[in-house]
C-alpha atoms as a printed R data frame, in Angstrom:
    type eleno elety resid chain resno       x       y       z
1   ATOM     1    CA   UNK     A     1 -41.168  13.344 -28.771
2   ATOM     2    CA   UNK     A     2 -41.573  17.050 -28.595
3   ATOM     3    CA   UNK     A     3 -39.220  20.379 -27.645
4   ATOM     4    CA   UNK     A     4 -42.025  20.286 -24.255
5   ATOM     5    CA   UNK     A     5 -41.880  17.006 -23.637
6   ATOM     6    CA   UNK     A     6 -37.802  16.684 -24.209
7   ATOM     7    CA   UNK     A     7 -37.344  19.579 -21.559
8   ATOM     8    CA   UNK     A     8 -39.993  17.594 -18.917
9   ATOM     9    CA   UNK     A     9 -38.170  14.699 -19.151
10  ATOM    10    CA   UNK     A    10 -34.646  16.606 -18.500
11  ATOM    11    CA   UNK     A    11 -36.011  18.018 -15.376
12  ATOM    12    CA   UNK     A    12 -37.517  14.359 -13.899
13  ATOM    13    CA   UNK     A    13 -34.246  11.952 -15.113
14  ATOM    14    CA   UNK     A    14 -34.321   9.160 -17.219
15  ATOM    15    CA   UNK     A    15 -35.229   7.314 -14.629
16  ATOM    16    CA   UNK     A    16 -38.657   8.732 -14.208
17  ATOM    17    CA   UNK     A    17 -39.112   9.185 -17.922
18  ATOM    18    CA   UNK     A    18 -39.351   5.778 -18.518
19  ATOM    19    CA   UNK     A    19 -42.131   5.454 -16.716
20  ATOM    20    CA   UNK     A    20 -43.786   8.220 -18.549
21  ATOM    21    CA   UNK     A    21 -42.864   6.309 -21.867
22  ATOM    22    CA   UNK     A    22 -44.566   2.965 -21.197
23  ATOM    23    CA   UNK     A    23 -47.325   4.806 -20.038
24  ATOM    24    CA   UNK     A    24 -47.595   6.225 -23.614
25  ATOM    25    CA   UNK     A    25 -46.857   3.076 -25.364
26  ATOM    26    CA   UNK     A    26 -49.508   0.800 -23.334
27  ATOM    27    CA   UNK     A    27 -52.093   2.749 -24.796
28  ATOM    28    CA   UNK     A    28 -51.431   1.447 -28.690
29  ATOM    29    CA   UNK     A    29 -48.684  -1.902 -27.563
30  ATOM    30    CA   UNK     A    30 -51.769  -4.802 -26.779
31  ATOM    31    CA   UNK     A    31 -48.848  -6.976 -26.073
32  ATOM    32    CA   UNK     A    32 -46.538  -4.927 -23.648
33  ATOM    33    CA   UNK     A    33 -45.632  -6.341 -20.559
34  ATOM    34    CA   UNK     A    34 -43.340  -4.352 -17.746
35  ATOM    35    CA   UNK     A    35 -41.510  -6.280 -15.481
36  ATOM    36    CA   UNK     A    36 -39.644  -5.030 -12.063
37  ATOM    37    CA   UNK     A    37 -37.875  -6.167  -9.288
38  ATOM    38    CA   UNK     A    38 -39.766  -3.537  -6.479
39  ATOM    39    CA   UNK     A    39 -38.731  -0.702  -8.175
40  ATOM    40    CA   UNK     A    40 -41.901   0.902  -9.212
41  ATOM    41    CA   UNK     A    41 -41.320   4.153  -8.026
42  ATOM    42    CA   UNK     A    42 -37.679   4.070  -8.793
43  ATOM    43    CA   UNK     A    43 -38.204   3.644 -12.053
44  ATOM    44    CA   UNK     A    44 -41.089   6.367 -12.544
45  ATOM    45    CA   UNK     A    45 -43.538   3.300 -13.056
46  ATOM    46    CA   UNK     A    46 -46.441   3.737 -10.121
47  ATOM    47    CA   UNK     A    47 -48.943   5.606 -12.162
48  ATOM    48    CA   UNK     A    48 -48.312   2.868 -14.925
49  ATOM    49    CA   UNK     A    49 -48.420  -0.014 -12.524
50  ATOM    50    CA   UNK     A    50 -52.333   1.546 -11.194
51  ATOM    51    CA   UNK     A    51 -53.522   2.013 -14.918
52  ATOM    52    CA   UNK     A    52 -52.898  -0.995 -16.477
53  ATOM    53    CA   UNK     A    53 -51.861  -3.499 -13.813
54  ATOM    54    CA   UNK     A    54 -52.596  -6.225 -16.627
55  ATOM    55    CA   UNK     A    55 -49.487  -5.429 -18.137
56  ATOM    56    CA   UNK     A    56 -46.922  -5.242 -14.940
57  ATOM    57    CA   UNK     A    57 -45.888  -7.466 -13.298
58  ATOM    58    CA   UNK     A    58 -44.091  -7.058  -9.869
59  ATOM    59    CA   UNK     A    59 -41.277 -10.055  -9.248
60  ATOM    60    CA   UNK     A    60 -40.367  -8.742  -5.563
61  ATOM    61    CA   UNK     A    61 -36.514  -8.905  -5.298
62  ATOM    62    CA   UNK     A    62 -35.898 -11.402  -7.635
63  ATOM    63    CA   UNK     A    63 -33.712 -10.335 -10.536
64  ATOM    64    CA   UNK     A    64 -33.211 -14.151 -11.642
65  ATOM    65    CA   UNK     A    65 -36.910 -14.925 -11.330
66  ATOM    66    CA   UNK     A    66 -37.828 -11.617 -13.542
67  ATOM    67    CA   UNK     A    67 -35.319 -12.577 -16.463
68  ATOM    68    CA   UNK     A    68 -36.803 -16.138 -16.420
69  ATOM    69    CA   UNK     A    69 -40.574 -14.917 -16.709
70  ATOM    70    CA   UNK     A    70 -39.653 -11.918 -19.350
71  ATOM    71    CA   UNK     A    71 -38.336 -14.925 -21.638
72  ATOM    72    CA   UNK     A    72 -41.257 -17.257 -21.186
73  ATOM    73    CA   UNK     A    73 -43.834 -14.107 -21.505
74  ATOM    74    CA   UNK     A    74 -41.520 -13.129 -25.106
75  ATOM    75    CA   UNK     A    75 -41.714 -16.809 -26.361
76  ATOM    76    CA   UNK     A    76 -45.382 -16.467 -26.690
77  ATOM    77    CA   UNK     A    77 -44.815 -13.089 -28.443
78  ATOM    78    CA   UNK     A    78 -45.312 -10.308 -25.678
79  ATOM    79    CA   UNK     A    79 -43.273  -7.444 -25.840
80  ATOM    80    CA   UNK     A    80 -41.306  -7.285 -22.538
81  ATOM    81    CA   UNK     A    81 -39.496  -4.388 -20.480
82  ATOM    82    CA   UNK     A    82 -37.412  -5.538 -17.386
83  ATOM    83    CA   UNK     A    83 -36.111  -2.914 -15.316
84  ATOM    84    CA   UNK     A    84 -34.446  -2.895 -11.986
85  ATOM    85    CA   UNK     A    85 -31.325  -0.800 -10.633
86  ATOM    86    CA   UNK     A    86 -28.437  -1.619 -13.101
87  ATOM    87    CA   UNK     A    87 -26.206  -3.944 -11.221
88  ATOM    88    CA   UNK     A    88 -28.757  -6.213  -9.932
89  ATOM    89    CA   UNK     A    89 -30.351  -5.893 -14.081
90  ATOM    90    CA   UNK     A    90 -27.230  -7.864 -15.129
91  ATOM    91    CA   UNK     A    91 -24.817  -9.030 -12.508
92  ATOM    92    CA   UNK     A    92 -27.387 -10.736 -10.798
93  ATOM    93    CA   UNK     A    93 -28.958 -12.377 -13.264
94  ATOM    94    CA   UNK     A    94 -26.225 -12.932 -15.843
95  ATOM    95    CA   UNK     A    95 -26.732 -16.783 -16.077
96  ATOM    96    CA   UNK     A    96 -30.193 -15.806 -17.141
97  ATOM    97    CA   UNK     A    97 -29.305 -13.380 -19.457
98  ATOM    98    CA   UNK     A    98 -27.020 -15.735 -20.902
99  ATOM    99    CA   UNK     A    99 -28.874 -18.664 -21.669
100 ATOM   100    CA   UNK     A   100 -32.736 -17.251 -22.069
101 ATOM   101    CA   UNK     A   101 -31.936 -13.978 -24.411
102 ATOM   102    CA   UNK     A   102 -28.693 -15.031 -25.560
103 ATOM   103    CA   UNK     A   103 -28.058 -18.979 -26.168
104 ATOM   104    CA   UNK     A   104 -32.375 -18.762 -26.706
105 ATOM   105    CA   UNK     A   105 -32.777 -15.455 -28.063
106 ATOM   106    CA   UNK     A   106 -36.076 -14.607 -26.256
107 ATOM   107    CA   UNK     A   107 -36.250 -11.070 -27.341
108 ATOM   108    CA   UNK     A   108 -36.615  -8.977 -24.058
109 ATOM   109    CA   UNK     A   109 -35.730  -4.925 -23.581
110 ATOM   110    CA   UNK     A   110 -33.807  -4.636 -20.335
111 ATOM   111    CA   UNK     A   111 -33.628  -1.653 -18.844
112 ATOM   112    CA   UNK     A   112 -30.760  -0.759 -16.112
113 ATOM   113    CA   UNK     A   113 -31.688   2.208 -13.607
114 ATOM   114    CA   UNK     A   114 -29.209   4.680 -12.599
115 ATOM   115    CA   UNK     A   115 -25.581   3.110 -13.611
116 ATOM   116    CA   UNK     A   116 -22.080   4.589 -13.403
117 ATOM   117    CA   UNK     A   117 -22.125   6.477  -9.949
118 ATOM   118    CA   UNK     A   118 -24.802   8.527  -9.765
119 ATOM   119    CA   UNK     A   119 -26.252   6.054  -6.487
120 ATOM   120    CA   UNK     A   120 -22.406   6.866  -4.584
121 ATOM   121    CA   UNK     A   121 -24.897   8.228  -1.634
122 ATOM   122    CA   UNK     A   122 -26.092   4.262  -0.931
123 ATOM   123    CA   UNK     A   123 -22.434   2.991  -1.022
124 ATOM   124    CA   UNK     A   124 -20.647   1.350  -4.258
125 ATOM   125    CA   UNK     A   125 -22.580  -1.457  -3.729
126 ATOM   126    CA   UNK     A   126 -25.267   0.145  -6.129
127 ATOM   127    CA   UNK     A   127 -23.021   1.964  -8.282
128 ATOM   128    CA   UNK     A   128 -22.321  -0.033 -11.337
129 ATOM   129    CA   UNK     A   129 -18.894   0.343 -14.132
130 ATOM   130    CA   UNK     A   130 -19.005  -3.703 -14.779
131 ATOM   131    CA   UNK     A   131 -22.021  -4.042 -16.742
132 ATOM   132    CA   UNK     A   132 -20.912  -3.609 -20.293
133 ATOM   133    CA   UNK     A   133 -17.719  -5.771 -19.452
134 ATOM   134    CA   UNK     A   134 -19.799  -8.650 -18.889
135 ATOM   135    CA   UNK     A   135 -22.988  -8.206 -21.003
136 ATOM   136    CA   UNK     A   136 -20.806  -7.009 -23.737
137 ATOM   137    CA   UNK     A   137 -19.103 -10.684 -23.909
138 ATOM   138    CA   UNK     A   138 -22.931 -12.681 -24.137
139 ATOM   139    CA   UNK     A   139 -23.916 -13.119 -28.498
140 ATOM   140    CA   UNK     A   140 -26.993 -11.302 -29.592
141 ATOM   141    CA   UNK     A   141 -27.333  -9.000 -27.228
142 ATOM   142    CA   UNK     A   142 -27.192  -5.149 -28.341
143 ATOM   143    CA   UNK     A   143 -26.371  -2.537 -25.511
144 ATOM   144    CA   UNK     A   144 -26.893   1.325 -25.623
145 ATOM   145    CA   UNK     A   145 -25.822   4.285 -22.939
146 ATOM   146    CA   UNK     A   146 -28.315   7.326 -23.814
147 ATOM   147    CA   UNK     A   147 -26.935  10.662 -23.106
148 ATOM   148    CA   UNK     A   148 -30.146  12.342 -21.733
149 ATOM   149    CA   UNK     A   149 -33.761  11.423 -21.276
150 ATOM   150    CA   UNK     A   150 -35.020  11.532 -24.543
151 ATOM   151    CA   UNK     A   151 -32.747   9.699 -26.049
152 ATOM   152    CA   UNK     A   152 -33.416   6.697 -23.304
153 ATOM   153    CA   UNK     A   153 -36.905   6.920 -24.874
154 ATOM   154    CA   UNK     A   154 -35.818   6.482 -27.963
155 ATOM   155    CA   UNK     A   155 -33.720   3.715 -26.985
156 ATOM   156    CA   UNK     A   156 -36.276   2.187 -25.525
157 ATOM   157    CA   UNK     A   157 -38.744   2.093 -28.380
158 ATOM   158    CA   UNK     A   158 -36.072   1.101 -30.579
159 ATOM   159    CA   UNK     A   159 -35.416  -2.062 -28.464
160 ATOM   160    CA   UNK     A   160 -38.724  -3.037 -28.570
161 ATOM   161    CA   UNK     A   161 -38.391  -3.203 -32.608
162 ATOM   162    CA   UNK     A   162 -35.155  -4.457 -32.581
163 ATOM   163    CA   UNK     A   163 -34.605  -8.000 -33.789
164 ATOM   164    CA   UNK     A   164 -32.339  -9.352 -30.630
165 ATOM   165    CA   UNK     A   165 -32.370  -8.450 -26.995
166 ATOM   166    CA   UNK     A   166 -31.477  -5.104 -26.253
167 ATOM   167    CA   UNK     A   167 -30.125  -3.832 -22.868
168 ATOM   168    CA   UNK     A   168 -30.427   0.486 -22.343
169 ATOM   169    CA   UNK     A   169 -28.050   1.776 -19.731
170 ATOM   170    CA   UNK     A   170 -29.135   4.612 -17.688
171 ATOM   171    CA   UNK     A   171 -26.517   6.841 -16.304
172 ATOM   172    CA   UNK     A   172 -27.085  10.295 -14.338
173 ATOM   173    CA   UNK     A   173 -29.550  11.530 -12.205
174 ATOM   174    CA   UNK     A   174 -32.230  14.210 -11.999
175 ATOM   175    CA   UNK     A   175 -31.795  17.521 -13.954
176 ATOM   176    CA   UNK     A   176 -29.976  15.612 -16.198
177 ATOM   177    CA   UNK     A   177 -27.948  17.816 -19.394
178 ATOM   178    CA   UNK     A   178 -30.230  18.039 -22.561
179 ATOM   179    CA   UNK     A   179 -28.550  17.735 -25.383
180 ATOM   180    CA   UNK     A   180 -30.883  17.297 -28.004
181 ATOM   181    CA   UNK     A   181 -33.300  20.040 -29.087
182 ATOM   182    CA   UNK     A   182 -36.135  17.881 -30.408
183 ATOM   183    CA   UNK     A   183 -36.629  14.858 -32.307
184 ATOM   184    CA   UNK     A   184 -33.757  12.945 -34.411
185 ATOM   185    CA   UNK     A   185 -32.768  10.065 -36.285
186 ATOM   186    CA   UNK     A   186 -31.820   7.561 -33.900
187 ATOM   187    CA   UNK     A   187 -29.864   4.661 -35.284
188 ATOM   188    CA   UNK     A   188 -28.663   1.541 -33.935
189 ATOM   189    CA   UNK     A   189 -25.343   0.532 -34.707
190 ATOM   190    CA   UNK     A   190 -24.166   4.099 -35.673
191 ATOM   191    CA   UNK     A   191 -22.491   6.774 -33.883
192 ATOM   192    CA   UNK     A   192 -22.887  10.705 -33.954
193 ATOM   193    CA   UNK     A   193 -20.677  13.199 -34.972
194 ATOM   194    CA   UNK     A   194 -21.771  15.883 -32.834
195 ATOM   195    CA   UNK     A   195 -19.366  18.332 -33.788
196 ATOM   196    CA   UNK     A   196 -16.628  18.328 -36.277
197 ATOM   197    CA   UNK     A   197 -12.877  18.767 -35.616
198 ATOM   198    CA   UNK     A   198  -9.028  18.210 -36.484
199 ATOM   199    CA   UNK     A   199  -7.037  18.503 -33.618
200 ATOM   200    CA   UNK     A   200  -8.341  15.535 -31.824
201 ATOM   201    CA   UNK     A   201 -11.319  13.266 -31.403
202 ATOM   202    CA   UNK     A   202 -13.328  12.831 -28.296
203 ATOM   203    CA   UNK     A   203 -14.915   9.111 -28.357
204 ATOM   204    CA   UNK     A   204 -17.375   9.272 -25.619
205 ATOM   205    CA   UNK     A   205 -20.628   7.222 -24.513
206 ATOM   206    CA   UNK     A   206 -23.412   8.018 -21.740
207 ATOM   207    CA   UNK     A   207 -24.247  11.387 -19.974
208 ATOM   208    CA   UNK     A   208 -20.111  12.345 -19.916
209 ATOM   209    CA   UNK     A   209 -21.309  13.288 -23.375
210 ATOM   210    CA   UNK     A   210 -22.025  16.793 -21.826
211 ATOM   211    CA   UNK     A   211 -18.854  17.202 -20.290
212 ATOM   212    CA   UNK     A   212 -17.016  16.429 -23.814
213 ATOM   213    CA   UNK     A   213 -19.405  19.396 -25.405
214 ATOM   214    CA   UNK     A   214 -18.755  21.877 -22.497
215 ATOM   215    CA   UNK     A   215 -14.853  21.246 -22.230
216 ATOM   216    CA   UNK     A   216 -14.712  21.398 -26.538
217 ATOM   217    CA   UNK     A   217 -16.352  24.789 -26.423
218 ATOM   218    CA   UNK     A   218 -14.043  25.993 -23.855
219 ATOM   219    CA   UNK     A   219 -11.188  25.039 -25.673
220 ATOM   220    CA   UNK     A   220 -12.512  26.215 -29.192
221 ATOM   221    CA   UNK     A   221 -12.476  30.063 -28.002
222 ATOM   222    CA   UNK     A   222  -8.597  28.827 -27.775
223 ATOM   223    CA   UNK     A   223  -8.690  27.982 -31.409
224 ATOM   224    CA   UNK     A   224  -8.366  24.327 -30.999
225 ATOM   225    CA   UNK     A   225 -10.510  22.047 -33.308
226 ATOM   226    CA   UNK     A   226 -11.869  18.846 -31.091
227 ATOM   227    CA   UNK     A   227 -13.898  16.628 -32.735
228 ATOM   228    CA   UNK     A   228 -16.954  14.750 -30.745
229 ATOM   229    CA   UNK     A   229 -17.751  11.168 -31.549
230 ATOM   230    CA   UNK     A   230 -20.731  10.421 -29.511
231 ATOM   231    CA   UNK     A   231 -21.384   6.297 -29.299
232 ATOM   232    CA   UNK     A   232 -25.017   5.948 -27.773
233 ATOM   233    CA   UNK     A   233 -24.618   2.075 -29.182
234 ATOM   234    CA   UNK     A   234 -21.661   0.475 -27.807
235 ATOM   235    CA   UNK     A   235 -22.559  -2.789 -28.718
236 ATOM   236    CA   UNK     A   236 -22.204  -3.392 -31.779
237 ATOM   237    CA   UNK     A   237 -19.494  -0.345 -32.057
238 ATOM   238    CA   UNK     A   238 -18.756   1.569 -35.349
239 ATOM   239    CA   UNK     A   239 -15.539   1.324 -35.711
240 ATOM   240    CA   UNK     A   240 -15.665   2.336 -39.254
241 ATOM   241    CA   UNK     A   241 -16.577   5.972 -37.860
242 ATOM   242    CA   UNK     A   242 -13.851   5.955 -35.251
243 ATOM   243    CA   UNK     A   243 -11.533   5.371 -37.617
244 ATOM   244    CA   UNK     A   244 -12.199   7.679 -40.100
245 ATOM   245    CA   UNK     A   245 -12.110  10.688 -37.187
246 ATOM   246    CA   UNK     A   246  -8.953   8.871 -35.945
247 ATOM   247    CA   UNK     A   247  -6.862   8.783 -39.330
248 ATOM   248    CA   UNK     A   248  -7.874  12.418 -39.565
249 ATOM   249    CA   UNK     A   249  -6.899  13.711 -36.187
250 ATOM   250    CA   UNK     A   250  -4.024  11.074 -34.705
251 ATOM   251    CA   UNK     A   251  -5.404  11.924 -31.085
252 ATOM   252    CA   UNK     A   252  -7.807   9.875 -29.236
253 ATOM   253    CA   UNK     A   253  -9.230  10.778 -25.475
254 ATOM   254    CA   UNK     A   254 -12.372   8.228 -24.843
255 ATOM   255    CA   UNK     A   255 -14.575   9.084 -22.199
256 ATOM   256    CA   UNK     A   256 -17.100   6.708 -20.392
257 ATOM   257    CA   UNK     A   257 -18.649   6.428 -16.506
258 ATOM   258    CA   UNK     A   258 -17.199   2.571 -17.003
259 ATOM   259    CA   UNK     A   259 -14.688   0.587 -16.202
260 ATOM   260    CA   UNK     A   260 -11.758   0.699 -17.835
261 ATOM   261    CA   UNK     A   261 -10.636  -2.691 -17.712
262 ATOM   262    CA   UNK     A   262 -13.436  -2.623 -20.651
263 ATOM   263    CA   UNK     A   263 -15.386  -0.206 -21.532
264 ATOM   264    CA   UNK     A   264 -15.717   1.723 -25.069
265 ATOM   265    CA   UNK     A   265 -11.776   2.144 -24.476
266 ATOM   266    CA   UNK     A   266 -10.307  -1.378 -26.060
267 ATOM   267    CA   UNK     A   267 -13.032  -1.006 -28.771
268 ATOM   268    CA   UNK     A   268 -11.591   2.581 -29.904
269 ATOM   269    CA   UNK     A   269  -8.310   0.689 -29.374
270 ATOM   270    CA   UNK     A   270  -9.740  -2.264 -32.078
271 ATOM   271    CA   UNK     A   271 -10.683   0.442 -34.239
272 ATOM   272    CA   UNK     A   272  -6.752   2.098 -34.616
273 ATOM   273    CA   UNK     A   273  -5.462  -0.530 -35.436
274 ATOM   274    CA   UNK     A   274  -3.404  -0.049 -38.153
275 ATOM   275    CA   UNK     A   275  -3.229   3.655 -37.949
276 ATOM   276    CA   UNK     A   276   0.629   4.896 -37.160
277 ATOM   277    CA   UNK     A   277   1.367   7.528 -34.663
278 ATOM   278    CA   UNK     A   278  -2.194   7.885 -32.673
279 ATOM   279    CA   UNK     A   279  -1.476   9.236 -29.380
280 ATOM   280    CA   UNK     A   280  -4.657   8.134 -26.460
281 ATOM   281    CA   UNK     A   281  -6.056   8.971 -23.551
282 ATOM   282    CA   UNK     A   282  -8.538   7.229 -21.663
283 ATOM   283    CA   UNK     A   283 -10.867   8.449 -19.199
284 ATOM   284    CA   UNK     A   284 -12.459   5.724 -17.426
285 ATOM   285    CA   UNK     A   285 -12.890   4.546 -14.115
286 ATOM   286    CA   UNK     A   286 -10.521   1.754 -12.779
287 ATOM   287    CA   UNK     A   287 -11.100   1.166  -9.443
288 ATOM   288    CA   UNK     A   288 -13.986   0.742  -6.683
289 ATOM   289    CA   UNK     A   289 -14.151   4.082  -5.079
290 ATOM   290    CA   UNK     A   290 -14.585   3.548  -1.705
291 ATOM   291    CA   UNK     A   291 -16.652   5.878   0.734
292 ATOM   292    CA   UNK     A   292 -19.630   7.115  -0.446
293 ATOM   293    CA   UNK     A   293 -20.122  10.515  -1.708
294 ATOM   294    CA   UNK     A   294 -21.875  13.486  -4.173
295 ATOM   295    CA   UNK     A   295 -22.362  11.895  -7.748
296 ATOM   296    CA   UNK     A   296 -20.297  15.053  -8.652
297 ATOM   297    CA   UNK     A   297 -17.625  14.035  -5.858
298 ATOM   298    CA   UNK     A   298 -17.774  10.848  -6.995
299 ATOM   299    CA   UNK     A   299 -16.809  11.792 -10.496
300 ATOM   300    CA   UNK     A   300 -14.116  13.870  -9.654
301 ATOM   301    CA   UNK     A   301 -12.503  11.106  -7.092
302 ATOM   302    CA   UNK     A   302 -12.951   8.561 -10.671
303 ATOM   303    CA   UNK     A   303 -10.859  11.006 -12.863
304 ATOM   304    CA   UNK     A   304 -13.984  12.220 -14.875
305 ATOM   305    CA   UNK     A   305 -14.500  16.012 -13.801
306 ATOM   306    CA   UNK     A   306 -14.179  18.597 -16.926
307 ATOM   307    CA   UNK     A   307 -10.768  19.437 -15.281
308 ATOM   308    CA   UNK     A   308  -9.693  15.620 -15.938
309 ATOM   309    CA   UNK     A   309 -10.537  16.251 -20.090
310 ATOM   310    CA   UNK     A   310  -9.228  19.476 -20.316
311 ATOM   311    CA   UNK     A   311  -6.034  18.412 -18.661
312 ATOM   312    CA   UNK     A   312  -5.650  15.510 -21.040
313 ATOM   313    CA   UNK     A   313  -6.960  17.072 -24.352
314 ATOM   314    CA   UNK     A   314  -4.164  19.966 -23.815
315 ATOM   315    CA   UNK     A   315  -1.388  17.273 -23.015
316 ATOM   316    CA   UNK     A   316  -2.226  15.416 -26.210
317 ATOM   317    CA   UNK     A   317  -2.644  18.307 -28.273
């Protein structure tokens, strides 16, 4: 992980960079397996798939299939990636999910491809705002929402040392936002402050993280003070950070491409508790959009556009 490398993988999408990370990690992992559903070329895996085909393995469409084989290949102590497009990853398969990694815990890294609404061009079929709701509710199962493409490789790598199963959410597409500069401490289990504030704390997840830094700069040449919270793990959530930001500021917008019957929303809600006079906003998406559409169009039809936070940071504020 490198300034070059960081801006490649911006250009390509996290999609494609996860391809380009297995490829790395083959060469020094004996025991890493990748396992898709016919998305080799979706998920940036071809050139892996020709160079070391004895550590792929192809399930056709098959979602329940792949989630039973990545548990049997982990009991006998492989490392395993699944990876497929994000609501077949774990709607699909969630009786799988539930009883191999969770009720079991075979140790698999599952890896959902292009989440949120970023596929709104094939119909909402493929767009997906219900997969934390229901992984979220399986035991011993972590779950993390990168913000750009290096930080999906360092997800990744860090699910493959993690001690329980680990699902990485990819959100965006191509071109997506960089927002980190080069190499960092990447934690499980603890947010980010990316920039400090008093007025009011943004609690956001996923790629919206760069709408939370462009709208805060916008508004700073104004002279307010917005503070950034930036949750790449949602599961388990800090609420211990949340609510120190909270006490300070007594104004919450949260910000996620998710649903918002249960996203990152009712865990910043856990985290008040206690805490008189905080005023909220949430920014979420709580409805299927119907139509098909622009990611950007998309976006803006869910409430999310930088318009959206700027309107509700100044009503709060």
């Amino acid at each position: 992980i490198n300034e070059r490398n960081i801006k490649i993988w911006s250009t390509i999408g996290a999609r494609a960079t996860l391809g380009i990370a297995a490829l790395e990690l083959a060469k020094t992992m004996d025991n890493l397996m990748v396992l898709t559903c016919d998305v080799s070329t979706s998920a940036g895996l071809d050139r892996y798939r020709k160079t070391y085909p004895e550590k792929y393995l192809d399930l056709g469409i098959a979602e329940q299939n792949m989630i039973g084989v990545a548990a049997g290949l982990a009991s006998e102590n492989f490392n395993v990636i699944t990876t497929t497009f994000a609501p077949f990853q774990t709607m699909r398969c969630c009786e799988q999910i539930k009883v191999n990694l969770g009720y079991m815990k075979q140790k698999i890294c599952m890896v959902g491809l292009a989440s949120g609404l970023v596929l709104g061009t094939l119909g909402y079929t493929h767009c997906c705002i219900e997969d934390i709701g229901i992984l979220r509710s399986i035991p011993n199962l972590t779950i993390i929402s990168p913000a750009d493409s290096a930080e999906a490789v360092k997800a990744v790598l860090a699910g493959l040392k993690h001690k329980q199963s680990l699902y990485v959410r990819l959100t965006g597409g191509a071109n997506i936002s960089q927002i980190y500069e080069d190499d960092y401490d990447f934690k499980i289990g603890k947010s980010i402050t990316l920039k400090e504030g008093s007025d009011i704390t943004i609690a956001v997840t996923g790629t919206q993280l760069k709408n939370a830094i462009s709208v805060s700069e916008k508004l700073g040449e104004e002279g307010m003070s917005i503070e950034i919270l930036y949750f790449h793990t949602i599961k388990p959530f800090d609420h211990q950070s949340l609510r120190q930001s909270v006490k300070k500021t007594k104004k919450l917008v949260s910000l996620e491409e998710l649903s918002a019957h249960d996203g990152i929303f009712n865990q910043c809600l856990r985290s008040c508790i206690g805490i008189d006079g905080v005023k909220y906003k949430q920014m979420a998406i709580d409805d299927f959009i119907h139509g098909y559409g622009s990611y950007e169009d998309l976006c803006k039809k869910a409430g999310l556009s930088d318009n959206d936070l700027e309107r509700n940071i100044r009503e709060l504020i």
